[in-house]
Amino acid sequence: MVWEDLKPRDIVTDASLQNAVIADMAISGSTNSLIHLIAMARRLGLALDLDSFSKASEIVPVVCNLMPAGKYLMEDFHFAGGIRALLNVIREHLDLCAEPLQALARRIHRRR
């Protein structure tokens, strides 16, 4: 991404932000993540508000039991498969057809 001079504005979309909200709800993320995702969206001129988190929390299952409210450490999450495993569990809630996502995946794959 660095070699291609890609910036967040080039790859972050409404769909990718919504995917981040969904993943955050699935791990029962902190309120800090809400603040940062909303700030990032505003900085990029994209629409994201607390209602997005509220709607996602009604349909997305919490699949992690992480501290501080839960029992396990982030290290345990990592060894259990981490974000890849989480995204697989919640894939039906994610928008994985977004063109920028597919284009980014092709660019990254070519660089390997």
mmCIF file of N, CA and C in Angstrom:
data_model
loop_
_atom_site.group_PDB
_atom_site.id
_atom_site.type_symbol
_atom_site.label_atom_id
_atom_site.label_comp_id
_atom_site.label_asym_id
_atom_site.label_seq_id
_atom_site.Cartn_x
_atom_site.Cartn_y
_atom_site.Cartn_z
ATOM 1 N N MET A 1 0.827 -1.186 0.000
ATOM 2 C CA MET A 1 0.000 0.000 0.000
ATOM 3 C C MET A 1 0.873 1.251 0.000
ATOM 4 N N VAL A 2 1.983 1.182 0.691
ATOM 5 C CA VAL A 2 2.873 2.343 0.747
ATOM 6 C C VAL A 2 3.426 2.649 -0.633
ATOM 7 N N TRP A 3 3.807 1.603 -1.365
ATOM 8 C CA TRP A 3 4.405 1.798 -2.687
ATOM 9 C C TRP A 3 3.417 2.417 -3.653
ATOM 10 N N GLU A 4 2.162 2.183 -3.455
ATOM 11 C CA GLU A 4 1.135 2.729 -4.336
ATOM 12 C C GLU A 4 0.580 4.050 -3.823
ATOM 13 N N ASP A 5 1.133 4.556 -2.735
ATOM 14 C CA ASP A 5 0.709 5.824 -2.137
ATOM 15 C C ASP A 5 -0.782 5.810 -1.791
ATOM 16 N N LEU A 6 -1.260 4.657 -1.314
ATOM 17 C CA LEU A 6 -2.657 4.566 -0.897
ATOM 18 C C LEU A 6 -2.841 5.226 0.456
ATOM 19 N N LYS A 7 -3.936 5.930 0.574
ATOM 20 C CA LYS A 7 -4.286 6.593 1.820
ATOM 21 C C LYS A 7 -5.644 6.056 2.273
ATOM 22 N N PRO A 8 -5.975 6.237 3.547
ATOM 23 C CA PRO A 8 -7.289 5.761 4.009
ATOM 24 C C PRO A 8 -8.439 6.233 3.117
ATOM 25 N N ARG A 9 -8.371 7.444 2.618
ATOM 26 C CA ARG A 9 -9.432 7.981 1.760
ATOM 27 C C ARG A 9 -9.615 7.133 0.499
ATOM 28 N N ASP A 10 -8.543 6.471 0.063
ATOM 29 C CA ASP A 10 -8.596 5.660 -1.148
ATOM 30 C C ASP A 10 -9.268 4.308 -0.937
ATOM 31 N N ILE A 11 -9.297 3.821 0.283
ATOM 32 C CA ILE A 11 -9.808 2.461 0.505
ATOM 33 C C ILE A 11 -10.946 2.361 1.510
ATOM 34 N N VAL A 12 -11.137 3.359 2.344
ATOM 35 C CA VAL A 12 -12.224 3.312 3.332
ATOM 36 C C VAL A 12 -13.507 3.791 2.673
ATOM 37 N N THR A 13 -14.538 2.976 2.781
ATOM 38 C CA THR A 13 -15.843 3.291 2.207
ATOM 39 C C THR A 13 -16.908 3.191 3.299
ATOM 40 N N ASP A 14 -18.117 3.580 2.951
ATOM 41 C CA ASP A 14 -19.233 3.401 3.887
ATOM 42 C C ASP A 14 -19.367 1.931 4.271
ATOM 43 N N ALA A 15 -19.213 1.043 3.275
ATOM 44 C CA ALA A 15 -19.342 -0.393 3.537
ATOM 45 C C ALA A 15 -18.237 -0.890 4.466
ATOM 46 N N SER A 16 -17.020 -0.422 4.263
ATOM 47 C CA SER A 16 -15.929 -0.892 5.124
ATOM 48 C C SER A 16 -16.085 -0.372 6.547
ATOM 49 N N LEU A 17 -16.606 0.834 6.686
ATOM 50 C CA LEU A 17 -16.879 1.350 8.033
ATOM 51 C C LEU A 17 -17.978 0.538 8.711
ATOM 52 N N GLN A 18 -18.996 0.191 7.943
ATOM 53 C CA GLN A 18 -20.080 -0.619 8.509
ATOM 54 C C GLN A 18 -19.547 -1.992 8.910
ATOM 55 N N ASN A 19 -18.638 -2.546 8.116
ATOM 56 C CA ASN A 19 -18.008 -3.824 8.478
ATOM 57 C C ASN A 19 -17.229 -3.683 9.782
ATOM 58 N N ALA A 20 -16.558 -2.551 9.964
ATOM 59 C CA ALA A 20 -15.812 -2.309 11.204
ATOM 60 C C ALA A 20 -16.766 -2.225 12.398
ATOM 61 N N VAL A 21 -17.903 -1.576 12.200
ATOM 62 C CA VAL A 21 -18.912 -1.476 13.262
ATOM 63 C C VAL A 21 -19.418 -2.871 13.629
ATOM 64 N N ILE A 22 -19.691 -3.686 12.629
ATOM 65 C CA ILE A 22 -20.194 -5.041 12.866
ATOM 66 C C ILE A 22 -19.159 -5.869 13.613
ATOM 67 N N ALA A 23 -17.897 -5.790 13.188
ATOM 68 C CA ALA A 23 -16.838 -6.537 13.876
ATOM 69 C C ALA A 23 -16.696 -6.045 15.315
ATOM 70 N N ASP A 24 -16.811 -4.748 15.513
ATOM 71 C CA ASP A 24 -16.710 -4.182 16.855
ATOM 72 C C ASP A 24 -17.827 -4.700 17.757
ATOM 73 N N MET A 25 -19.032 -4.794 17.223
ATOM 74 C CA MET A 25 -20.147 -5.313 18.006
ATOM 75 C C MET A 25 -19.937 -6.789 18.328
ATOM 76 N N ALA A 26 -19.372 -7.543 17.379
ATOM 77 C CA ALA A 26 -19.169 -8.976 17.590
ATOM 78 C C ALA A 26 -18.132 -9.267 18.669
ATOM 79 N N ILE A 27 -17.172 -8.354 18.857
ATOM 80 C CA ILE A 27 -16.187 -8.564 19.927
ATOM 81 C C ILE A 27 -16.555 -7.791 21.186
ATOM 82 N N SER A 28 -17.738 -7.181 21.153
ATOM 83 C CA SER A 28 -18.182 -6.358 22.275
ATOM 84 C C SER A 28 -17.136 -5.285 22.580
ATOM 85 N N GLY A 29 -16.792 -4.554 21.515
ATOM 86 C CA GLY A 29 -15.743 -3.539 21.592
ATOM 87 C C GLY A 29 -16.044 -2.417 22.575
ATOM 88 N N SER A 30 -15.014 -1.685 22.871
ATOM 89 C CA SER A 30 -15.125 -0.608 23.862
ATOM 90 C C SER A 30 -15.780 0.632 23.267
ATOM 91 N N THR A 31 -16.223 1.509 24.123
ATOM 92 C CA THR A 31 -16.796 2.778 23.662
ATOM 93 C C THR A 31 -15.739 3.620 22.957
ATOM 94 N N ASN A 32 -14.486 3.371 23.261
ATOM 95 C CA ASN A 32 -13.409 4.094 22.608
ATOM 96 C C ASN A 32 -13.410 3.842 21.100
ATOM 97 N N SER A 33 -13.745 2.617 20.701
ATOM 98 C CA SER A 33 -13.769 2.309 19.271
ATOM 99 C C SER A 33 -14.870 3.087 18.556
ATOM 100 N N LEU A 34 -15.991 3.300 19.213
ATOM 101 C CA LEU A 34 -17.060 4.093 18.619
ATOM 102 C C LEU A 34 -16.571 5.501 18.323
ATOM 103 N N ILE A 35 -15.929 6.091 19.298
ATOM 104 C CA ILE A 35 -15.425 7.457 19.149
ATOM 105 C C ILE A 35 -14.461 7.548 17.974
ATOM 106 N N HIS A 36 -13.526 6.595 17.894
ATOM 107 C CA HIS A 36 -12.507 6.650 16.849
ATOM 108 C C HIS A 36 -13.069 6.349 15.466
ATOM 109 N N LEU A 37 -13.977 5.394 15.355
ATOM 110 C CA LEU A 37 -14.566 5.105 14.046
ATOM 111 C C LEU A 37 -15.400 6.279 13.543
ATOM 112 N N ILE A 38 -16.164 6.895 14.424
ATOM 113 C CA ILE A 38 -16.963 8.060 14.026
ATOM 114 C C ILE A 38 -16.049 9.220 13.622
ATOM 115 N N ALA A 39 -14.987 9.433 14.376
ATOM 116 C CA ALA A 39 -14.040 10.507 14.038
ATOM 117 C C ALA A 39 -13.377 10.249 12.692
ATOM 118 N N MET A 40 -12.996 9.008 12.453
ATOM 119 C CA MET A 40 -12.361 8.666 11.181
ATOM 120 C C MET A 40 -13.337 8.887 10.020
ATOM 121 N N ALA A 41 -14.568 8.467 10.206
ATOM 122 C CA ALA A 41 -15.583 8.660 9.168
ATOM 123 C C ALA A 41 -15.781 10.144 8.868
ATOM 124 N N ARG A 42 -15.892 10.932 9.889
ATOM 125 C CA ARG A 42 -16.082 12.377 9.679
ATOM 126 C C ARG A 42 -14.893 12.994 8.969
ATOM 127 N N ARG A 43 -13.706 12.575 9.346
ATOM 128 C CA ARG A 43 -12.485 13.083 8.713
ATOM 129 C C ARG A 43 -12.467 12.758 7.218
ATOM 130 N N LEU A 44 -13.041 11.600 6.861
ATOM 131 C CA LEU A 44 -13.082 11.164 5.461
ATOM 132 C C LEU A 44 -14.335 11.636 4.730
ATOM 133 N N GLY A 45 -15.211 12.335 5.444
ATOM 134 C CA GLY A 45 -16.434 12.832 4.828
ATOM 135 C C GLY A 45 -17.487 11.757 4.620
ATOM 136 N N LEU A 46 -17.430 10.710 5.421
ATOM 137 C CA LEU A 46 -18.393 9.618 5.321
ATOM 138 C C LEU A 46 -19.366 9.671 6.495
ATOM 139 N N ALA A 47 -20.542 9.118 6.277
ATOM 140 C CA ALA A 47 -21.587 9.171 7.300
ATOM 141 C C ALA A 47 -21.488 7.962 8.225
ATOM 142 N N LEU A 48 -21.329 8.221 9.495
ATOM 143 C CA LEU A 48 -21.363 7.175 10.517
ATOM 144 C C LEU A 48 -21.749 7.845 11.827
ATOM 145 N N ASP A 49 -22.729 7.269 12.502
ATOM 146 C CA ASP A 49 -23.161 7.860 13.772
ATOM 147 C C ASP A 49 -23.500 6.750 14.764
ATOM 148 N N LEU A 50 -23.920 7.150 15.937
ATOM 149 C CA LEU A 50 -24.229 6.178 16.986
ATOM 150 C C LEU A 50 -25.363 5.233 16.598
ATOM 151 N N ASP A 51 -26.271 5.693 15.749
ATOM 152 C CA ASP A 51 -27.363 4.825 15.305
ATOM 153 C C ASP A 51 -26.843 3.607 14.551
ATOM 154 N N SER A 52 -25.735 3.771 13.826
ATOM 155 C CA SER A 52 -25.137 2.645 13.108
ATOM 156 C C SER A 52 -24.711 1.552 14.085
ATOM 157 N N PHE A 53 -24.149 1.964 15.209
ATOM 158 C CA PHE A 53 -23.721 1.015 16.234
ATOM 159 C C PHE A 53 -24.932 0.382 16.910
ATOM 160 N N SER A 54 -25.943 1.184 17.157
ATOM 161 C CA SER A 54 -27.154 0.682 17.802
ATOM 162 C C SER A 54 -27.841 -0.370 16.933
ATOM 163 N N LYS A 55 -27.976 -0.081 15.637
ATOM 164 C CA LYS A 55 -28.611 -1.038 14.721
ATOM 165 C C LYS A 55 -27.794 -2.324 14.623
ATOM 166 N N ALA A 56 -26.470 -2.187 14.535
ATOM 167 C CA ALA A 56 -25.610 -3.373 14.442
ATOM 168 C C ALA A 56 -25.709 -4.212 15.708
ATOM 169 N N SER A 57 -25.796 -3.554 16.853
ATOM 170 C CA SER A 57 -25.851 -4.301 18.121
ATOM 171 C C SER A 57 -27.127 -5.126 18.243
ATOM 172 N N GLU A 58 -28.164 -4.754 17.499
ATOM 173 C CA GLU A 58 -29.418 -5.495 17.548
ATOM 174 C C GLU A 58 -29.404 -6.752 16.696
ATOM 175 N N ILE A 59 -28.502 -6.806 15.693
ATOM 176 C CA ILE A 59 -28.518 -7.954 14.777
ATOM 177 C C ILE A 59 -27.250 -8.812 14.826
ATOM 178 N N VAL A 60 -26.166 -8.260 15.356
ATOM 179 C CA VAL A 60 -24.890 -8.975 15.353
ATOM 180 C C VAL A 60 -24.690 -9.671 16.697
ATOM 181 N N PRO A 61 -24.414 -10.969 16.669
ATOM 182 C CA PRO A 61 -24.185 -11.667 17.940
ATOM 183 C C PRO A 61 -22.821 -11.306 18.526
ATOM 184 N N VAL A 62 -22.745 -11.265 19.832
ATOM 185 C CA VAL A 62 -21.451 -11.099 20.508
ATOM 186 C C VAL A 62 -20.831 -12.485 20.554
ATOM 187 N N VAL A 63 -19.691 -12.637 19.900
ATOM 188 C CA VAL A 63 -19.076 -13.963 19.801
ATOM 189 C C VAL A 63 -17.770 -14.074 20.586
ATOM 190 N N CYS A 64 -17.366 -13.001 21.229
ATOM 191 C CA CYS A 64 -16.134 -13.022 22.026
ATOM 192 C C CYS A 64 -16.445 -12.679 23.476
ATOM 193 N N ASN A 65 -15.702 -13.263 24.352
ATOM 194 C CA ASN A 65 -15.849 -13.031 25.784
ATOM 195 C C ASN A 65 -14.532 -12.434 26.296
ATOM 196 N N LEU A 66 -14.255 -11.210 25.852
ATOM 197 C CA LEU A 66 -12.967 -10.576 26.131
ATOM 198 C C LEU A 66 -13.037 -9.596 27.287
ATOM 199 N N MET A 67 -11.921 -9.467 27.981
ATOM 200 C CA MET A 67 -11.801 -8.482 29.053
ATOM 201 C C MET A 67 -11.883 -7.070 28.462
ATOM 202 N N PRO A 68 -12.343 -6.099 29.194
ATOM 203 C CA PRO A 68 -12.509 -6.089 30.633
ATOM 204 C C PRO A 68 -13.857 -6.642 31.107
ATOM 205 N N ALA A 69 -14.866 -6.674 30.252
ATOM 206 C CA ALA A 69 -16.166 -7.171 30.700
ATOM 207 C C ALA A 69 -16.229 -8.695 30.688
ATOM 208 N N GLY A 70 -15.387 -9.325 29.881
ATOM 209 C CA GLY A 70 -15.428 -10.769 29.736
ATOM 210 C C GLY A 70 -14.330 -11.482 30.503
ATOM 211 N N LYS A 71 -14.135 -12.734 30.138
ATOM 212 C CA LYS A 71 -13.221 -13.599 30.875
ATOM 213 C C LYS A 71 -11.826 -13.682 30.253
ATOM 214 N N TYR A 72 -11.730 -13.558 28.916
ATOM 215 C CA TYR A 72 -10.479 -13.881 28.228
ATOM 216 C C TYR A 72 -9.692 -12.652 27.788
ATOM 217 N N LEU A 73 -8.399 -12.876 27.614
ATOM 218 C CA LEU A 73 -7.492 -11.825 27.155
ATOM 219 C C LEU A 73 -7.480 -11.751 25.626
ATOM 220 N N MET A 74 -7.027 -10.629 25.093
ATOM 221 C CA MET A 74 -6.884 -10.486 23.651
ATOM 222 C C MET A 74 -5.899 -11.531 23.108
ATOM 223 N N GLU A 75 -4.925 -11.897 23.907
ATOM 224 C CA GLU A 75 -3.976 -12.938 23.513
ATOM 225 C C GLU A 75 -4.704 -14.263 23.267
ATOM 226 N N ASP A 76 -5.680 -14.572 24.104
ATOM 227 C CA ASP A 76 -6.479 -15.783 23.921
ATOM 228 C C ASP A 76 -7.257 -15.714 22.607
ATOM 229 N N PHE A 77 -7.789 -14.551 22.323
ATOM 230 C CA PHE A 77 -8.506 -14.313 21.061
ATOM 231 C C PHE A 77 -7.574 -14.587 19.885
ATOM 232 N N HIS A 78 -6.366 -14.083 19.964
ATOM 233 C CA HIS A 78 -5.378 -14.283 18.899
ATOM 234 C C HIS A 78 -5.115 -15.778 18.684
ATOM 235 N N PHE A 79 -4.862 -16.501 19.758
ATOM 236 C CA PHE A 79 -4.545 -17.922 19.638
ATOM 237 C C PHE A 79 -5.753 -18.771 19.245
ATOM 238 N N ALA A 80 -6.941 -18.232 19.406
ATOM 239 C CA ALA A 80 -8.157 -18.938 18.992
ATOM 240 C C ALA A 80 -8.494 -18.681 17.524
ATOM 241 N N GLY A 81 -7.664 -17.918 16.840
ATOM 242 C CA GLY A 81 -7.902 -17.659 15.415
ATOM 243 C C GLY A 81 -8.000 -16.192 15.076
ATOM 244 N N GLY A 82 -8.159 -15.357 16.092
ATOM 245 C CA GLY A 82 -8.132 -13.915 15.903
ATOM 246 C C GLY A 82 -9.203 -13.361 14.996
ATOM 247 N N ILE A 83 -8.856 -12.257 14.352
ATOM 248 C CA ILE A 83 -9.827 -11.525 13.525
ATOM 249 C C ILE A 83 -10.288 -12.363 12.346
ATOM 250 N N ARG A 84 -9.404 -13.187 11.808
ATOM 251 C CA ARG A 84 -9.787 -14.033 10.668
ATOM 252 C C ARG A 84 -10.916 -14.979 11.068
ATOM 253 N N ALA A 85 -10.783 -15.613 12.212
ATOM 254 C CA ALA A 85 -11.831 -16.520 12.697
ATOM 255 C C ALA A 85 -13.108 -15.751 13.015
ATOM 256 N N LEU A 86 -12.966 -14.585 13.627
ATOM 257 C CA LEU A 86 -14.133 -13.768 13.958
ATOM 258 C C LEU A 86 -14.903 -13.394 12.700
ATOM 259 N N LEU A 87 -14.199 -12.906 11.688
ATOM 260 C CA LEU A 87 -14.863 -12.495 10.450
ATOM 261 C C LEU A 87 -15.548 -13.676 9.768
ATOM 262 N N ASN A 88 -14.975 -14.852 9.901
ATOM 263 C CA ASN A 88 -15.604 -16.043 9.343
ATOM 264 C C ASN A 88 -16.925 -16.338 10.052
ATOM 265 N N VAL A 89 -16.951 -16.182 11.357
ATOM 266 C CA VAL A 89 -18.167 -16.451 12.134
ATOM 267 C C VAL A 89 -19.276 -15.444 11.806
ATOM 268 N N ILE A 90 -18.915 -14.199 11.573
ATOM 269 C CA ILE A 90 -19.926 -13.151 11.347
ATOM 270 C C ILE A 90 -20.065 -12.773 9.874
ATOM 271 N N ARG A 91 -19.524 -13.580 8.973
ATOM 272 C CA ARG A 91 -19.474 -13.226 7.552
ATOM 273 C C ARG A 91 -20.840 -12.893 6.960
ATOM 274 N N GLU A 92 -21.903 -13.518 7.449
ATOM 275 C CA GLU A 92 -23.236 -13.237 6.897
ATOM 276 C C GLU A 92 -23.689 -11.805 7.188
ATOM 277 N N HIS A 93 -23.065 -11.143 8.143
ATOM 278 C CA HIS A 93 -23.419 -9.768 8.484
ATOM 279 C C HIS A 93 -22.549 -8.735 7.767
ATOM 280 N N LEU A 94 -21.491 -9.198 7.109
ATOM 281 C CA LEU A 94 -20.521 -8.295 6.492
ATOM 282 C C LEU A 94 -20.813 -8.073 5.017
ATOM 283 N N ASP A 95 -20.424 -6.903 4.531
ATOM 284 C CA ASP A 95 -20.514 -6.579 3.107
ATOM 285 C C ASP A 95 -19.132 -6.827 2.511
ATOM 286 N N LEU A 96 -18.938 -8.018 1.962
ATOM 287 C CA LEU A 96 -17.632 -8.386 1.412
ATOM 288 C C LEU A 96 -17.594 -8.272 -0.104
ATOM 289 N N CYS A 97 -18.608 -7.667 -0.675
ATOM 290 C CA CYS A 97 -18.680 -7.521 -2.129
ATOM 291 C C CYS A 97 -18.289 -6.124 -2.598
ATOM 292 N N ALA A 98 -17.900 -5.290 -1.685
ATOM 293 C CA ALA A 98 -17.556 -3.913 -2.043
ATOM 294 C C ALA A 98 -16.371 -3.900 -3.002
ATOM 295 N N GLU A 99 -16.496 -3.208 -4.104
ATOM 296 C CA GLU A 99 -15.448 -3.159 -5.128
ATOM 297 C C GLU A 99 -14.104 -2.682 -4.581
ATOM 298 N N PRO A 100 -14.044 -1.624 -3.770
ATOM 299 C CA PRO A 100 -12.736 -1.221 -3.251
ATOM 300 C C PRO A 100 -12.048 -2.328 -2.458
ATOM 301 N N LEU A 101 -12.814 -3.140 -1.753
ATOM 302 C CA LEU A 101 -12.249 -4.246 -0.989
ATOM 303 C C LEU A 101 -11.625 -5.271 -1.925
ATOM 304 N N GLN A 102 -12.323 -5.610 -2.981
ATOM 305 C CA GLN A 102 -11.804 -6.582 -3.938
ATOM 306 C C GLN A 102 -10.572 -6.043 -4.656
ATOM 307 N N ALA A 103 -10.605 -4.782 -5.031
ATOM 308 C CA ALA A 103 -9.458 -4.171 -5.701
ATOM 309 C C ALA A 103 -8.247 -4.134 -4.779
ATOM 310 N N LEU A 104 -8.455 -3.800 -3.530
ATOM 311 C CA LEU A 104 -7.356 -3.773 -2.566
ATOM 312 C C LEU A 104 -6.776 -5.172 -2.384
ATOM 313 N N ALA A 105 -7.639 -6.168 -2.275
ATOM 314 C CA ALA A 105 -7.164 -7.545 -2.106
ATOM 315 C C ALA A 105 -6.310 -7.967 -3.298
ATOM 316 N N ARG A 106 -6.719 -7.602 -4.509
ATOM 317 C CA ARG A 106 -5.923 -7.942 -5.702
ATOM 318 C C ARG A 106 -4.572 -7.248 -5.662
ATOM 319 N N ARG A 107 -4.538 -5.984 -5.269
ATOM 320 C CA ARG A 107 -3.268 -5.243 -5.200
ATOM 321 C C ARG A 107 -2.325 -5.872 -4.178
ATOM 322 N N ILE A 108 -2.853 -6.204 -3.013
ATOM 323 C CA ILE A 108 -2.030 -6.806 -1.966
ATOM 324 C C ILE A 108 -1.514 -8.159 -2.427
ATOM 325 N N HIS A 109 -2.379 -8.944 -3.057
ATOM 326 C CA HIS A 109 -1.989 -10.273 -3.520
ATOM 327 C C HIS A 109 -0.871 -10.181 -4.554
ATOM 328 N N ARG A 110 -0.932 -9.209 -5.461
ATOM 329 C CA ARG A 110 0.114 -9.039 -6.490
ATOM 330 C C ARG A 110 1.447 -8.690 -5.884
ATOM 331 N N ARG A 111 1.444 -7.997 -4.754
ATOM 332 C CA ARG A 111 2.688 -7.563 -4.115
ATOM 333 C C ARG A 111 3.411 -8.696 -3.404
ATOM 334 N N ARG A 112 2.723 -9.776 -3.094
ATOM 335 C CA ARG A 112 3.337 -10.885 -2.337
ATOM 336 C C ARG A 112 4.236 -11.709 -3.184
#
